[in-house]
mmCIF file with all atom_site columns, C-alpha atoms in Angstrom:
data_model
loop_
_atom_site.group_PDB
_atom_site.id
_atom_site.type_symbol
_atom_site.label_atom_id
_atom_site.label_alt_id
_atom_site.label_comp_id
_atom_site.label_asym_id
_atom_site.label_entity_id
_atom_site.label_seq_id
_atom_site.pdbx_PDB_ins_code
_atom_site.Cartn_x
_atom_site.Cartn_y
_atom_site.Cartn_z
_atom_site.occupancy
_atom_site.B_iso_or_equiv
_atom_site.pdbx_formal_charge
_atom_site.auth_seq_id
_atom_site.auth_comp_id
_atom_site.auth_asym_id
_atom_site.auth_atom_id
_atom_site.pdbx_PDB_model_num
ATOM 1  C CA . UNK A 1 1  ? -10.437 26.698 50.226 1.00 75.00 ? 188 UNK A CA 1
ATOM 2  C CA . UNK A 1 2  ? -11.740 23.530 48.571 1.00 75.00 ? 189 UNK A CA 1
ATOM 3  C CA . UNK A 1 3  ? -13.709 25.615 46.100 1.00 76.00 ? 190 UNK A CA 1
ATOM 4  C CA . UNK A 1 4  ? -10.624 27.652 45.147 1.00 68.00 ? 191 UNK A CA 1
ATOM 5  C CA . UNK A 1 5  ? -8.567  24.492 44.723 1.00 66.00 ? 192 UNK A CA 1
ATOM 6  C CA . UNK A 1 6  ? -11.273 22.946 42.515 1.00 67.00 ? 193 UNK A CA 1
ATOM 7  C CA . UNK A 1 7  ? -11.386 26.083 40.331 1.00 71.00 ? 194 UNK A CA 1
ATOM 8  C CA . UNK A 1 8  ? -7.608  26.003 39.975 1.00 65.00 ? 195 UNK A CA 1
ATOM 9  C CA . UNK A 1 9  ? -7.629  22.317 38.973 1.00 60.00 ? 196 UNK A CA 1
ATOM 10 C CA . UNK A 1 10 ? -10.408 22.885 36.431 1.00 61.00 ? 197 UNK A CA 1
ATOM 11 C CA . UNK A 1 11 ? -8.556  25.868 34.937 1.00 58.00 ? 198 UNK A CA 1
ATOM 12 C CA . UNK A 1 12 ? -5.380  23.858 34.485 1.00 54.00 ? 199 UNK A CA 1
ATOM 13 C CA . UNK A 1 13 ? -7.297  20.962 32.939 1.00 53.00 ? 200 UNK A CA 1
ATOM 14 C CA . UNK A 1 14 ? -9.078  23.235 30.466 1.00 50.00 ? 201 UNK A CA 1
ATOM 15 C CA . UNK A 1 15 ? -5.848  24.986 29.515 1.00 51.00 ? 202 UNK A CA 1
ATOM 16 C CA . UNK A 1 16 ? -4.260  21.624 28.748 1.00 51.00 ? 203 UNK A CA 1
ATOM 17 C CA . UNK A 1 17 ? -7.100  20.687 26.394 1.00 52.00 ? 204 UNK A CA 1
ATOM 18 C CA . UNK A 1 18 ? -5.706  22.217 23.231 1.00 56.00 ? 205 UNK A CA 1
ATOM 19 C CA . UNK A 1 19 ? -5.940  20.544 19.875 1.00 62.00 ? 206 UNK A CA 1
ATOM 20 C CA . UNK A 1 20 ? -3.820  17.535 19.058 1.00 66.00 ? 207 UNK A CA 1
ATOM 21 C CA . UNK A 1 21 ? -1.862  19.669 16.596 1.00 77.00 ? 208 UNK A CA 1
ATOM 22 C CA . UNK A 1 22 ? -1.497  22.772 18.777 1.00 83.00 ? 209 UNK A CA 1
ATOM 23 C CA . UNK A 1 23 ? 2.337   22.908 18.808 1.00 86.00 ? 210 UNK A CA 1
ATOM 24 C CA . UNK A 1 24 ? 2.585   22.208 15.087 1.00 89.00 ? 211 UNK A CA 1
ATOM 25 C CA . UNK A 1 25 ? -0.050  24.793 14.135 1.00 90.00 ? 212 UNK A CA 1
ATOM 26 C CA . UNK A 1 26 ? 1.954   27.528 15.844 1.00 92.00 ? 213 UNK A CA 1
ATOM 27 C CA . UNK A 1 27 ? 4.731   26.873 13.295 1.00 94.00 ? 214 UNK A CA 1
ATOM 28 C CA . UNK A 1 28 ? 2.541   27.030 10.157 1.00 95.00 ? 215 UNK A CA 1
ATOM 29 C CA . UNK A 1 29 ? 3.190   30.018 7.899  1.00 96.00 ? 216 UNK A CA 1
ATOM 30 C CA . UNK A 1 30 ? 1.692   31.171 4.626  1.00 96.00 ? 217 UNK A CA 1
ATOM 31 C CA . UNK A 1 31 ? 3.896   30.259 1.681  1.00 97.00 ? 218 UNK A CA 1
ATOM 32 C CA . UNK A 1 32 ? 4.988   26.898 3.098  1.00 97.00 ? 219 UNK A CA 1
ATOM 33 C CA . UNK A 1 33 ? 5.087   24.016 0.616  1.00 96.00 ? 220 UNK A CA 1
ATOM 34 C CA . UNK A 1 34 ? 3.005   20.858 0.880  1.00 95.00 ? 221 UNK A CA 1
ATOM 35 C CA . UNK A 1 35 ? 6.139   18.916 1.783  1.00 96.00 ? 222 UNK A CA 1
ATOM 36 C CA . UNK A 1 36 ? 6.828   21.304 4.683  1.00 96.00 ? 223 UNK A CA 1
ATOM 37 C CA . UNK A 1 37 ? 3.267   20.950 5.988  1.00 96.00 ? 224 UNK A CA 1
ATOM 38 C CA . UNK A 1 38 ? 3.424   17.143 5.781  1.00 96.00 ? 225 UNK A CA 1
ATOM 39 C CA . UNK A 1 39 ? 6.803   17.137 7.546  1.00 95.00 ? 226 UNK A CA 1
ATOM 40 C CA . UNK A 1 40 ? 5.328   19.318 10.296 1.00 94.00 ? 227 UNK A CA 1
ATOM 41 C CA . UNK A 1 41 ? 1.835   17.820 10.664 1.00 94.00 ? 228 UNK A CA 1
ATOM 42 C CA . UNK A 1 42 ? 2.462   14.185 9.715  1.00 93.00 ? 229 UNK A CA 1
ATOM 43 C CA . UNK A 1 43 ? 1.377   11.863 6.943  1.00 92.00 ? 230 UNK A CA 1
ATOM 44 C CA . UNK A 1 44 ? -2.162  11.037 8.171  1.00 93.00 ? 231 UNK A CA 1
ATOM 45 C CA . UNK A 1 45 ? -4.118  13.341 5.883  1.00 94.00 ? 232 UNK A CA 1
ATOM 46 C CA . UNK A 1 46 ? -6.545  13.221 2.998  1.00 95.00 ? 233 UNK A CA 1
ATOM 47 C CA . UNK A 1 47 ? -5.909  15.145 -0.173 1.00 95.00 ? 234 UNK A CA 1
ATOM 48 C CA . UNK A 1 48 ? -8.384  16.751 -2.558 1.00 93.00 ? 235 UNK A CA 1
ATOM 49 C CA . UNK A 1 49 ? -8.278  19.047 -5.575 1.00 92.00 ? 236 UNK A CA 1
ATOM 50 C CA . UNK A 1 50 ? -10.629 21.817 -6.633 1.00 85.00 ? 237 UNK A CA 1
ATOM 51 C CA . UNK A 1 51 ? -10.123 24.366 -9.425 1.00 84.00 ? 238 UNK A CA 1
ATOM 52 C CA . UNK A 1 52 ? -6.519  23.269 -9.809 1.00 83.00 ? 239 UNK A CA 1
ATOM 53 C CA . UNK A 1 53 ? -5.746  23.905 -6.130 1.00 90.00 ? 240 UNK A CA 1
ATOM 54 C CA . UNK A 1 54 ? -4.889  21.143 -3.709 1.00 95.00 ? 241 UNK A CA 1
ATOM 55 C CA . UNK A 1 55 ? -6.049  20.800 -0.114 1.00 96.00 ? 242 UNK A CA 1
ATOM 56 C CA . UNK A 1 56 ? -4.754  18.606 2.687  1.00 97.00 ? 243 UNK A CA 1
ATOM 57 C CA . UNK A 1 57 ? -7.089  17.701 5.542  1.00 96.00 ? 244 UNK A CA 1
ATOM 58 C CA . UNK A 1 58 ? -6.021  16.474 8.977  1.00 95.00 ? 245 UNK A CA 1
ATOM 59 C CA . UNK A 1 59 ? -8.454  15.261 11.656 1.00 91.00 ? 246 UNK A CA 1
ATOM 60 C CA . UNK A 1 60 ? -7.300  15.497 15.254 1.00 87.00 ? 247 UNK A CA 1
ATOM 61 C CA . UNK A 1 61 ? -8.466  13.461 18.238 1.00 85.00 ? 248 UNK A CA 1
ATOM 62 C CA . UNK A 1 62 ? -11.160 16.056 19.007 1.00 84.00 ? 249 UNK A CA 1
ATOM 63 C CA . UNK A 1 63 ? -12.677 15.574 15.527 1.00 87.00 ? 250 UNK A CA 1
ATOM 64 C CA . UNK A 1 64 ? -11.505 18.998 14.351 1.00 89.00 ? 251 UNK A CA 1
ATOM 65 C CA . UNK A 1 65 ? -10.766 19.074 10.640 1.00 93.00 ? 252 UNK A CA 1
ATOM 66 C CA . UNK A 1 66 ? -7.720  21.188 9.792  1.00 94.00 ? 253 UNK A CA 1
ATOM 67 C CA . UNK A 1 67 ? -7.741  22.221 6.130  1.00 96.00 ? 254 UNK A CA 1
ATOM 68 C CA . UNK A 1 68 ? -4.612  23.484 4.375  1.00 97.00 ? 255 UNK A CA 1
ATOM 69 C CA . UNK A 1 69 ? -5.171  25.012 0.924  1.00 96.00 ? 256 UNK A CA 1
ATOM 70 C CA . UNK A 1 70 ? -2.387  25.382 -1.617 1.00 97.00 ? 257 UNK A CA 1
ATOM 71 C CA . UNK A 1 71 ? -1.969  27.303 -4.868 1.00 95.00 ? 258 UNK A CA 1
ATOM 72 C CA . UNK A 1 72 ? 1.092   26.513 -6.986 1.00 93.00 ? 259 UNK A CA 1
ATOM 73 C CA . UNK A 1 73 ? 2.375   24.308 -4.114 1.00 92.00 ? 260 UNK A CA 1
ATOM 74 C CA . UNK A 1 74 ? 2.341   27.246 -1.659 1.00 97.00 ? 261 UNK A CA 1
ATOM 75 C CA . UNK A 1 75 ? 0.093   27.464 1.383  1.00 97.00 ? 262 UNK A CA 1
ATOM 76 C CA . UNK A 1 76 ? -2.438  30.263 0.875  1.00 96.00 ? 263 UNK A CA 1
ATOM 77 C CA . UNK A 1 77 ? -4.937  29.496 3.662  1.00 95.00 ? 264 UNK A CA 1
ATOM 78 C CA . UNK A 1 78 ? -5.547  27.140 6.566  1.00 94.00 ? 265 UNK A CA 1
ATOM 79 C CA . UNK A 1 79 ? -8.530  26.843 8.891  1.00 94.00 ? 266 UNK A CA 1
ATOM 80 C CA . UNK A 1 80 ? -10.419 24.554 11.271 1.00 92.00 ? 267 UNK A CA 1
ATOM 81 C CA . UNK A 1 81 ? -13.803 22.938 10.683 1.00 89.00 ? 268 UNK A CA 1
ATOM 82 C CA . UNK A 1 82 ? -15.737 20.937 13.247 1.00 71.00 ? 269 UNK A CA 1
ATOM 83 C CA . UNK A 1 83 ? -18.076 17.997 12.647 1.00 61.00 ? 270 UNK A CA 1
#
């Protein structure tokens, strides 16, 4: 019984360990503007430009780097990088 209870507790703990931005990321959609992403994800990001396209990077408490890439102010791709 103790073993089953321990497995249940560990399962719940692991399920709760999502990313810091988990709820916000579920709302992200292609075509969103930079302003919409900032309103959703917050203003703690770094910005960079490459080939005329802009990227916003957020780092969550687990050190995941969430990259949002824009073309003509529309979101065309987002992904996660780890350190």
